mmCIF file of C-alpha atoms and ligand atoms in Angstrom:
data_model
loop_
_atom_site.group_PDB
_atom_site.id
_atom_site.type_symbol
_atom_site.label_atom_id
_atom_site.label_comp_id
_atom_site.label_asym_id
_atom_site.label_seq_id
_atom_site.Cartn_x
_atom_site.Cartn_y
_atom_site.Cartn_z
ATOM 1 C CA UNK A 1 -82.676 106.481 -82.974
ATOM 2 C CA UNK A 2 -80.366 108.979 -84.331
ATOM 3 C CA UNK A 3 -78.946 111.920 -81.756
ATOM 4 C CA UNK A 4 -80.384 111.710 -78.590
ATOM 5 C CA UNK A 5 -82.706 114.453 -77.496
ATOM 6 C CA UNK A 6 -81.155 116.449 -75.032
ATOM 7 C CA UNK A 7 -78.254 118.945 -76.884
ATOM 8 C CA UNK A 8 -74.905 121.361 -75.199
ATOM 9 C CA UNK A 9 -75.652 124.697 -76.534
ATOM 10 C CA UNK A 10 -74.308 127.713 -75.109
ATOM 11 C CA UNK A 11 -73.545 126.134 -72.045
ATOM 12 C CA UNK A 12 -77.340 125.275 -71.672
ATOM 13 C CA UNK A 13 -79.086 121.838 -72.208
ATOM 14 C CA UNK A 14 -81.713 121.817 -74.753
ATOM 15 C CA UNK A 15 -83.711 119.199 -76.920
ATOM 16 C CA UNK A 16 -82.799 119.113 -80.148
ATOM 17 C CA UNK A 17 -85.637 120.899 -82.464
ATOM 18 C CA UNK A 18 -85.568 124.035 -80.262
ATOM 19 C CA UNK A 19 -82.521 124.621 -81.645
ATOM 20 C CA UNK A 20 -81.489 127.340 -84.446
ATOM 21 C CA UNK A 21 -78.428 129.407 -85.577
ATOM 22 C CA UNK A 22 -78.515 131.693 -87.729
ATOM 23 C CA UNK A 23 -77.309 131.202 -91.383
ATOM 24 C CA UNK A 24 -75.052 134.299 -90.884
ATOM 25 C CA UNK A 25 -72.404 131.397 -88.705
ATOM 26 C CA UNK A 26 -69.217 131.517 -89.130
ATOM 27 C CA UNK A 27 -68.995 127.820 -88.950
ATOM 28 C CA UNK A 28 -71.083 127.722 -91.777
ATOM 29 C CA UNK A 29 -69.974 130.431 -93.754
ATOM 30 C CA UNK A 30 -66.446 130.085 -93.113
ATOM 31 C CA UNK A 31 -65.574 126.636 -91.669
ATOM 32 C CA UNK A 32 -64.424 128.661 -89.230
ATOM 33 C CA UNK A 33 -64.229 126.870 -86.228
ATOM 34 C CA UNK A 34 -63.076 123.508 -84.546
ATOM 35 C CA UNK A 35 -64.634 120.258 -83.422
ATOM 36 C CA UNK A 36 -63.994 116.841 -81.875
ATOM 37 C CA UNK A 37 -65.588 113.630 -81.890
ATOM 38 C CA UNK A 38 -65.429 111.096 -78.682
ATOM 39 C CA UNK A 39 -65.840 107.978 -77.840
ATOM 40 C CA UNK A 40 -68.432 107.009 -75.956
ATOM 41 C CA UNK A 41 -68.481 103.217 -74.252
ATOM 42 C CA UNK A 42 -71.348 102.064 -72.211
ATOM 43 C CA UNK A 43 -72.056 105.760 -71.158
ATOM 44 C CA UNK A 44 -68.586 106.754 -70.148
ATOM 45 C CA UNK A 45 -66.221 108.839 -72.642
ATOM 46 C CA UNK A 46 -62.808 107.141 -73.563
ATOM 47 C CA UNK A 47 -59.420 108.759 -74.256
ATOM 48 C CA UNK A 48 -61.706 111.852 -72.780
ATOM 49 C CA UNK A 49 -58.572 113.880 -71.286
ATOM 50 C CA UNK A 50 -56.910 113.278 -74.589
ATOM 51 C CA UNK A 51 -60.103 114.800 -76.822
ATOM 52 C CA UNK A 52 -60.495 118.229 -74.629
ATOM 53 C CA UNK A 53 -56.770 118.577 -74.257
ATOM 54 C CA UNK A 54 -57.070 118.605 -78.407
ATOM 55 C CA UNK A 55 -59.484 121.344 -78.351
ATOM 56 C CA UNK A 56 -58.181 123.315 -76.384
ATOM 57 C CA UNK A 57 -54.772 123.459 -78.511
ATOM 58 C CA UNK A 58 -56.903 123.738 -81.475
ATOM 59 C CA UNK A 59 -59.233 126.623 -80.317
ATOM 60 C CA UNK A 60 -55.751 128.437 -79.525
ATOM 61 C CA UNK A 61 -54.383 127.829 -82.318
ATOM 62 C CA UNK A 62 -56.875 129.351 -84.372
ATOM 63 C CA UNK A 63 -57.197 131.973 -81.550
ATOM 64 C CA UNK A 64 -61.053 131.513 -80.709
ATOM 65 C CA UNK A 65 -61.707 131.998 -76.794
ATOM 66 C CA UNK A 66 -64.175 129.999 -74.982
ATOM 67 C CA UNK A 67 -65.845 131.135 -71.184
ATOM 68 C CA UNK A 68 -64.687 127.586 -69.891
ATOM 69 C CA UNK A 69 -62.133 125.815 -68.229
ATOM 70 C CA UNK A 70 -61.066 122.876 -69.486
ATOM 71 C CA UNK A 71 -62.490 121.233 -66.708
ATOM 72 C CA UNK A 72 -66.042 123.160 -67.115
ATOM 73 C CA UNK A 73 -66.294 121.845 -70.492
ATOM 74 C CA UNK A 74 -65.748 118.292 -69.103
ATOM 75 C CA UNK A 75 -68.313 118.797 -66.636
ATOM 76 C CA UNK A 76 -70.524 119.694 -69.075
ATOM 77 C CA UNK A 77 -70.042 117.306 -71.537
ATOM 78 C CA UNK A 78 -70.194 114.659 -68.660
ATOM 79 C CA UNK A 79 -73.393 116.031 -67.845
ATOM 80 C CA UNK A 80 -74.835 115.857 -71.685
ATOM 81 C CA UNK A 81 -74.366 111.836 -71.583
ATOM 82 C CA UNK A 82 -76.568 111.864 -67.573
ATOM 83 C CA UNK A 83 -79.033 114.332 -69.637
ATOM 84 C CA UNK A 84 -79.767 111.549 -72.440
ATOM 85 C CA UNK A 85 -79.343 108.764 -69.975
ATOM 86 C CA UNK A 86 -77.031 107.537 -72.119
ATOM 87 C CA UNK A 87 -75.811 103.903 -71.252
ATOM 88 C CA UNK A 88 -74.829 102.689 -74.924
ATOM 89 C CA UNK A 89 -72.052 102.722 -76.875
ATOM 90 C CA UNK A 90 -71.750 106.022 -79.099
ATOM 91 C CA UNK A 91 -70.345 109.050 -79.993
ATOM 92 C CA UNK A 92 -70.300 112.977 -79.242
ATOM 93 C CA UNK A 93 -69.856 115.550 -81.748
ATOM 94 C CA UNK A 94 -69.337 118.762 -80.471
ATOM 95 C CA UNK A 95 -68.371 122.031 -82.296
ATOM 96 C CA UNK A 96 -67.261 125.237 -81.776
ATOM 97 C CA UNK A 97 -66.931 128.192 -83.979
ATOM 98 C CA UNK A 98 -66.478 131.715 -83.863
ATOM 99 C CA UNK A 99 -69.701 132.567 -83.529
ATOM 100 C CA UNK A 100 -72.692 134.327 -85.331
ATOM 101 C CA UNK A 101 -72.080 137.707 -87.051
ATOM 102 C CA UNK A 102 -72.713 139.376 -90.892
ATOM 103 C CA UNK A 103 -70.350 138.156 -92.693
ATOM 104 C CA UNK A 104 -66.847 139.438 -93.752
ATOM 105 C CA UNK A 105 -63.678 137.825 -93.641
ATOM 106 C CA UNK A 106 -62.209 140.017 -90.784
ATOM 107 C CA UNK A 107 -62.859 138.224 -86.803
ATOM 108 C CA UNK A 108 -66.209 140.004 -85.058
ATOM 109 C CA UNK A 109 -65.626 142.157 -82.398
ATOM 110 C CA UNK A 110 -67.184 141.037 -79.112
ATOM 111 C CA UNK A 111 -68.818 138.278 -80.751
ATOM 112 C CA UNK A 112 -69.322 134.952 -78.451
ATOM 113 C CA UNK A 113 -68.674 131.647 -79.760
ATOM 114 C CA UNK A 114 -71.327 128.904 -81.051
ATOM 115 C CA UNK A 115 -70.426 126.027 -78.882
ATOM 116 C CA UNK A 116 -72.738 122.918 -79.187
ATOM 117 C CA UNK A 117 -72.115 119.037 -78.229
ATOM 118 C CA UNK A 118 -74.635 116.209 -79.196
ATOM 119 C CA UNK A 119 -74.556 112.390 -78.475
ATOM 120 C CA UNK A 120 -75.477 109.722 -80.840
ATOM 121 C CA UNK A 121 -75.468 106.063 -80.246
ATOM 122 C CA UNK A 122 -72.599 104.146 -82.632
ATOM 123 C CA UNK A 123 -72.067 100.495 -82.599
ATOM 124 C CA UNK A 124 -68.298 99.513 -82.701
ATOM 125 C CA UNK A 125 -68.257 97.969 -85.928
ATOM 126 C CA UNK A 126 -66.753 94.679 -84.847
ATOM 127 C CA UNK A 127 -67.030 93.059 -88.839
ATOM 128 C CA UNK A 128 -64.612 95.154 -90.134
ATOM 129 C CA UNK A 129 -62.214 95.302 -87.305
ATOM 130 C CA UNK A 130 -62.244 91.405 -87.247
ATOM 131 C CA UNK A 131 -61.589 91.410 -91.474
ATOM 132 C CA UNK A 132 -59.941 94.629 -91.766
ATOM 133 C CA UNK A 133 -61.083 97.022 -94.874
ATOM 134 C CA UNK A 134 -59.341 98.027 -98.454
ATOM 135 C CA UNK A 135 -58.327 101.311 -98.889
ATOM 136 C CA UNK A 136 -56.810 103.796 -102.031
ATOM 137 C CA UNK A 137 -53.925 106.189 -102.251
ATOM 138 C CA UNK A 138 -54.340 109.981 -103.006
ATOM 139 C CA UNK A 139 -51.979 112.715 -103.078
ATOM 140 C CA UNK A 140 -52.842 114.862 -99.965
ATOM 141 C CA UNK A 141 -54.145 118.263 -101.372
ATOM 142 C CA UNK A 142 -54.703 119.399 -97.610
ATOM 143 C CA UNK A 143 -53.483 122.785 -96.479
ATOM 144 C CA UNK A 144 -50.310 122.910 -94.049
ATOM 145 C CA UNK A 145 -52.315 123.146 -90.467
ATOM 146 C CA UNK A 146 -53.878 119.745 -90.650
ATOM 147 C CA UNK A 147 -53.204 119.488 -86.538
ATOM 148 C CA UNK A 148 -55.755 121.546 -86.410
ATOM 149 C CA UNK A 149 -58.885 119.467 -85.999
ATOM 150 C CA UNK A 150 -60.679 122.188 -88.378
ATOM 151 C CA UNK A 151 -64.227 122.266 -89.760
ATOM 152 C CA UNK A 152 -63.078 122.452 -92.975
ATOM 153 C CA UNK A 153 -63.256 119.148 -94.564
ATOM 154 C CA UNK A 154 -63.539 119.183 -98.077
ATOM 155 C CA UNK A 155 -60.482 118.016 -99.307
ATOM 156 C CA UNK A 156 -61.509 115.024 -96.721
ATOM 157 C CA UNK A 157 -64.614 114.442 -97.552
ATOM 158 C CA UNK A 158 -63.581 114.420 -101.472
ATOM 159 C CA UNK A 159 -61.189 111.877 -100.387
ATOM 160 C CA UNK A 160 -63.219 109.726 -98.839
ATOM 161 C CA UNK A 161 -65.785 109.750 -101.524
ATOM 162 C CA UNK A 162 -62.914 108.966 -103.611
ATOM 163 C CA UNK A 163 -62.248 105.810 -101.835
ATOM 164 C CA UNK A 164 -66.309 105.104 -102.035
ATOM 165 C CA UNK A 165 -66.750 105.324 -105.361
ATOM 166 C CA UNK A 166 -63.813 102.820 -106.123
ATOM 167 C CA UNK A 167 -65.446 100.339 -103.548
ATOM 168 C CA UNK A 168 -63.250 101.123 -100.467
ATOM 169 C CA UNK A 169 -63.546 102.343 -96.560
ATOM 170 C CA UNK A 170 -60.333 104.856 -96.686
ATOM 171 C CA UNK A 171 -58.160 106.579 -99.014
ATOM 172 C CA UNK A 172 -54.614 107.063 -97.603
ATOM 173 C CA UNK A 173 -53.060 110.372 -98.378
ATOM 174 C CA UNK A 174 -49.431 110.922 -99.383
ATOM 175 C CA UNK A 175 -47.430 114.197 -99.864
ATOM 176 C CA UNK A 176 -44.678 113.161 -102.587
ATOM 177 C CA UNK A 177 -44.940 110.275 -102.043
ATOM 178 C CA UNK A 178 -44.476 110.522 -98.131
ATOM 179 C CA UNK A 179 -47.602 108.702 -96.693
ATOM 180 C CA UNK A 180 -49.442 111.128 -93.802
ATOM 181 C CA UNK A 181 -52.941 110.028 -93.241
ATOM 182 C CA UNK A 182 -56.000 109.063 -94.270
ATOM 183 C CA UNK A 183 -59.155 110.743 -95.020
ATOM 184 C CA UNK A 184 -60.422 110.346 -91.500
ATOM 185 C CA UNK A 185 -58.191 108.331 -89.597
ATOM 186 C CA UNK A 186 -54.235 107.484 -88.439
ATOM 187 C CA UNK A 187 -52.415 105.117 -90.868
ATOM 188 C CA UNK A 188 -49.905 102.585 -89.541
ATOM 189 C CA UNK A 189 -47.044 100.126 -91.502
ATOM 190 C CA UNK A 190 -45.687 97.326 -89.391
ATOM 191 C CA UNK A 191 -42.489 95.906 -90.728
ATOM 192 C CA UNK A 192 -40.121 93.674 -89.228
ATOM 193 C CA UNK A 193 -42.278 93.823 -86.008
ATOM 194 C CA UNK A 194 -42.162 97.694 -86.194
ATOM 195 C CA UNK A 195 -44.591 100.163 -86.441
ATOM 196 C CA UNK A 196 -44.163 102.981 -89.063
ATOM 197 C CA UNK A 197 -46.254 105.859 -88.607
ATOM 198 C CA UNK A 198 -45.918 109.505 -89.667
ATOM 199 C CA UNK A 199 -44.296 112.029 -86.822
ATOM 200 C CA UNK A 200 -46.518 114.353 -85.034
ATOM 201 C CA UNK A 201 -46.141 117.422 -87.602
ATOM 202 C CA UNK A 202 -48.699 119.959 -88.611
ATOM 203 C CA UNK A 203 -49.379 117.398 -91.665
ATOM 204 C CA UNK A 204 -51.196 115.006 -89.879
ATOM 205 C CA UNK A 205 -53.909 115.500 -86.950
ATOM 206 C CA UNK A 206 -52.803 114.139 -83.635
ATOM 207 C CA UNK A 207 -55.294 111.210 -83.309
ATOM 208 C CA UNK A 208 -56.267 109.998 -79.823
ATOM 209 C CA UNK A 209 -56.262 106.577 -80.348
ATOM 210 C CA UNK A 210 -52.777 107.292 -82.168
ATOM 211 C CA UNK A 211 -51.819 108.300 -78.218
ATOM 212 C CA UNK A 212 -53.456 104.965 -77.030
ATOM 213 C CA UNK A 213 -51.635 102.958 -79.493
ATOM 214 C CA UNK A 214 -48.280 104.287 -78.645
ATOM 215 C CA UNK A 215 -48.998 103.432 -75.451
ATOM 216 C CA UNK A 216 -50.241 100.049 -76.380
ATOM 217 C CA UNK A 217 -46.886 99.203 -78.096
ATOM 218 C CA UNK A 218 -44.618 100.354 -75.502
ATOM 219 C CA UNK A 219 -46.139 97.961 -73.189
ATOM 220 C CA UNK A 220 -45.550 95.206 -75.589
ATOM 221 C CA UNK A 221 -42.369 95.977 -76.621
ATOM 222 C CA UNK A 222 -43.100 97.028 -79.979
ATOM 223 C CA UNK A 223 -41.183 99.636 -81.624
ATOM 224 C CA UNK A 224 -42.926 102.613 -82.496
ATOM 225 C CA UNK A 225 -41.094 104.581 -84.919
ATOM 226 C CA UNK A 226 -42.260 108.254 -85.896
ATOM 227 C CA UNK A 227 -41.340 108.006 -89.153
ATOM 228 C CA UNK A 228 -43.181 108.449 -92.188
ATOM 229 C CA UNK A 229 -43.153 105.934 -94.756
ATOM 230 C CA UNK A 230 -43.540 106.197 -98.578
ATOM 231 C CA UNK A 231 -46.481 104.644 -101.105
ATOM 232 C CA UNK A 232 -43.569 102.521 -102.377
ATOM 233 C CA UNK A 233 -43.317 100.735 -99.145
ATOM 234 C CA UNK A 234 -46.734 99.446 -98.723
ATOM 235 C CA UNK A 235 -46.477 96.794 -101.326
ATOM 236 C CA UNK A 236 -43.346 95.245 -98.799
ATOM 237 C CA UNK A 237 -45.563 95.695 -95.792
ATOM 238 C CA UNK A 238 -46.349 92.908 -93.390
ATOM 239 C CA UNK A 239 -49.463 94.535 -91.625
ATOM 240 C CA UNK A 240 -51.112 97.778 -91.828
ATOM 241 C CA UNK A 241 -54.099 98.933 -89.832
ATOM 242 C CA UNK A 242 -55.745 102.309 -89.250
ATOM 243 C CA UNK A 243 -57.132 104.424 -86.157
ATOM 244 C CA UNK A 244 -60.035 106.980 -84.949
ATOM 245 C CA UNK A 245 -62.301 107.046 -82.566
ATOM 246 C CA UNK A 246 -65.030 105.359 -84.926
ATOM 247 C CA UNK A 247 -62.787 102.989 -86.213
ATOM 248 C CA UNK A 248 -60.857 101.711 -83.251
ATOM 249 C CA UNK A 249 -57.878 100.166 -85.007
ATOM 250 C CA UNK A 250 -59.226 98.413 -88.060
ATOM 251 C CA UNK A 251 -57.103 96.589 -90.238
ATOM 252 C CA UNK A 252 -55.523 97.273 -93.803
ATOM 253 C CA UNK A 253 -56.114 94.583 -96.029
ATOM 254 C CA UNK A 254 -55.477 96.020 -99.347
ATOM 255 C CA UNK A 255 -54.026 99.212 -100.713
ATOM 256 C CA UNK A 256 -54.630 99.773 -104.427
ATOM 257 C CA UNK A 257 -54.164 96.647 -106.319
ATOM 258 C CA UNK A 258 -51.517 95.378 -103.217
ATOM 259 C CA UNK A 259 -52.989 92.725 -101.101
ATOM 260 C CA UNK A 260 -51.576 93.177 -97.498
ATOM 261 C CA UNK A 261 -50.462 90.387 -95.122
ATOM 262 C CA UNK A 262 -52.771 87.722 -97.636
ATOM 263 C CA UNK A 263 -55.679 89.752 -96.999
ATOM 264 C CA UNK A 264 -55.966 88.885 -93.487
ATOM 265 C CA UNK A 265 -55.152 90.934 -90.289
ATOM 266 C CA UNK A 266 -51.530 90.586 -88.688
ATOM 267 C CA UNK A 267 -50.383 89.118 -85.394
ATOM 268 C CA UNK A 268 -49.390 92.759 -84.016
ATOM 269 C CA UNK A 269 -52.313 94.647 -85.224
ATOM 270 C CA UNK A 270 -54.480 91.882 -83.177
ATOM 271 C CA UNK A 271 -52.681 92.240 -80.034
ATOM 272 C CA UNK A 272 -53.314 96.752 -80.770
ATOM 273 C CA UNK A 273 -56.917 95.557 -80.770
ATOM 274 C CA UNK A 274 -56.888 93.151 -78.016
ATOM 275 C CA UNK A 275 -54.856 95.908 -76.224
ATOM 276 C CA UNK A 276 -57.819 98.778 -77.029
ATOM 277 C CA UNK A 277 -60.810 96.393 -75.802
ATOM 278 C CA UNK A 278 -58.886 95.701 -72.303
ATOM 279 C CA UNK A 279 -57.974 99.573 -71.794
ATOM 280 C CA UNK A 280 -61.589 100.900 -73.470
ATOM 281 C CA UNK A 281 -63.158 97.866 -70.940
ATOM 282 C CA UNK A 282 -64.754 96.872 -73.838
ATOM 283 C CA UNK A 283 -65.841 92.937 -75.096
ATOM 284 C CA UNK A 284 -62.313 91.553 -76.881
ATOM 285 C CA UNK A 285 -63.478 90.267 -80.655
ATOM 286 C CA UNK A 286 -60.542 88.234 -81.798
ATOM 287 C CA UNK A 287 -60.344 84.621 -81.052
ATOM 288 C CA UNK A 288 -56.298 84.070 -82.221
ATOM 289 C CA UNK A 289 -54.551 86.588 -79.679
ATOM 290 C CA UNK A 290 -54.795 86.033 -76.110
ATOM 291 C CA UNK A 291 -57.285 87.726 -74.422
ATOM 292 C CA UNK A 292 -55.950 91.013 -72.055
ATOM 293 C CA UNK A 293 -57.794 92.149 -68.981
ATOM 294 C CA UNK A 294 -58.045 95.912 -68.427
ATOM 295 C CA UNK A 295 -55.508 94.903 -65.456
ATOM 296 C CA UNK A 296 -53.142 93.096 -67.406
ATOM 297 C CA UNK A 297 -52.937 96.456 -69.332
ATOM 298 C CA UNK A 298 -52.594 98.943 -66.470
HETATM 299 N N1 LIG B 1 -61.757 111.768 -87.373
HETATM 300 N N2 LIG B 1 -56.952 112.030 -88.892
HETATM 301 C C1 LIG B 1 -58.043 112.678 -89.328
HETATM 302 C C2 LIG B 1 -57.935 113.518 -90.550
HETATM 303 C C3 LIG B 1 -59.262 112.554 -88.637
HETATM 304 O O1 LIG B 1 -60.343 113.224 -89.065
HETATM 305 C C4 LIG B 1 -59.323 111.722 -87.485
HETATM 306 C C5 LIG B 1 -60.589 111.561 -86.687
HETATM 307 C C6 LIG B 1 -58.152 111.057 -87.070
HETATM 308 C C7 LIG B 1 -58.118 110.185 -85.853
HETATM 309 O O2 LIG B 1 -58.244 110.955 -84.666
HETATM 310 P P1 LIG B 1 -58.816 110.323 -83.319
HETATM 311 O O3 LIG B 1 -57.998 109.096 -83.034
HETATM 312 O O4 LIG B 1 -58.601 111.384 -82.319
HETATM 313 O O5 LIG B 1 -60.264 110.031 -83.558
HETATM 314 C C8 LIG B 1 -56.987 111.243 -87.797
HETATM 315 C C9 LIG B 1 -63.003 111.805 -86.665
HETATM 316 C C10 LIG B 1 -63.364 110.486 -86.069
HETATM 317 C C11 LIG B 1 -64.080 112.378 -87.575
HETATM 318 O O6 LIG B 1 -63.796 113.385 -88.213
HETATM 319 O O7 LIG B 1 -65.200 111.853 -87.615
#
């Protein structure tokens, strides 16, 4: 199955092939507009607080208004998952954008917003978080608002393609030299039992799981150091490992022709993922940490 039946639209449930916008969108036309995709565990949303409170700064910031409270739009989306019955693990999309109007650059006047959410199972990929996955470098040709969690993804997707076409999951973007992210995920350098990551600028969006994993290391007492580090770095590193929602924290393995940590996974970014599966309440994968209850973690 691919996207469950039932869809969000307009504050209104609906299946799926009723559905149509018209092509005059300024989501489409435009990219103009915001989204956000969460986790979804056995039926229940994780880091759920964490995904509307991003939307909501993100819907400000590129000053579209939306008839909800943050807490309506939780309601709703909680109702979306009881609509589908949904009791797997998956994902929701959801979008919103500044509506439907003829185009021109300028906003539309009294124009509501297109607001739609969807759900679609997603297996965790537990192979590649137990291996880990090789990755490229780029130089980060995004614009300067990259906080924004923005529809417009092409220099992303090119990215990613990027890393595709030279037989990797991720390319890791650098400005100058100055690593910020990847194509669609939060990139992490562990060195000397530290964790490197780039500071919470406009550069870089604010991941979710980036929040968890702060969290994570605090509670065992590993540094976490908002600090960007540079390309010329990674060849020194002792782990690295990368973060989403889709990804969990998956492992770095290889950057370019540098082969991280002997190709295999580190101690610390084992105990992030042991750490994740206790808090998420989700089945632990790795057999060489010990295993973390969701109460040794609270
Ligand atoms: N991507 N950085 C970028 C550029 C991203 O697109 C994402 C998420 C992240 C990680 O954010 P979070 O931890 O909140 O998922 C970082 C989503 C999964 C996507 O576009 O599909």
């Amino acid at each position: 199955m691919s996207v469950y039946p039932i869809v969000l639209t307009q504050g209104t449930f609906k299946h799926r092939d009723s559905l149509n916008f018209p092509f005059e969108e300024r989501g489409l036309q435009f990219g103009d507009g915001v989204y956000e995709v969460i986790r979804v565990y056995q039926g229940k949303y994780y880091l759920f607080n964490e995904h509307i409170d991003r939307l909501y700064r993100s819907l400000e910031e590129i000053k579209i208004a939306i008839p909800y409270t943050k807490e309506d739009f939780a309601e709703l989306l909680l109702e979306l998952l009881k609509k589908n019955d949904m009791d797997t693990d998956g994902k929701v999309y959801l979008q919103v954008t500044r509506g439907s109007a003829p185009r021109d650059h300028y906003f539309p006047e009294n124009v509501d917003a297109n607001i739609y959410a969807y759900a679609e199972p997603a297996a965790r990929n537990i192979e590649m978080m137990k291996t880990g996955v090789h990755t490229i470098t780029l130089p980060d040709i995004r614009w300067s608002y990259c906080h924004i969690k923005s529809l417009n993804l092409l220099p992303n997707v090119m990215a990613k393609q990027e890393a595709k076409i030279n037989g990797s999951f991720e390319a890791i973007q650098h400005k100058d030299g100055l690593v910020t992210e990847c194509s669609s995920s939060n990139v992490y350098l562990v060195k000397n039992g530290k964790i490197y990551t780039h500071p919470k600028t406009n550069g870089i969006l604010h991941g979710c799981v980036r929040i968890a994993v702060e969290k994570f290391a605090a509670g065992l007492n590993i540094p976490f150091i908002e600090e960007a580090f540079r390309v010329d770095d990674i060849a020194g590193a002792d782990e690295m490992f990368l973060t989403s929602s889709t990804t969990e924290i998956t492992p770095i393995i290889k950057v370019d022709q540098d082969v991280i940590h002997d190709g295999k996974p580190g101690q610390i970014t084992r105990k992030l993922q042991a750490a994740y599966a206790a808090d998420a309440n989700i089945a632990q994968f790795s057999e060489d940490v010990p295993v973390l209850t969701s109460k040794s973690n609270e």
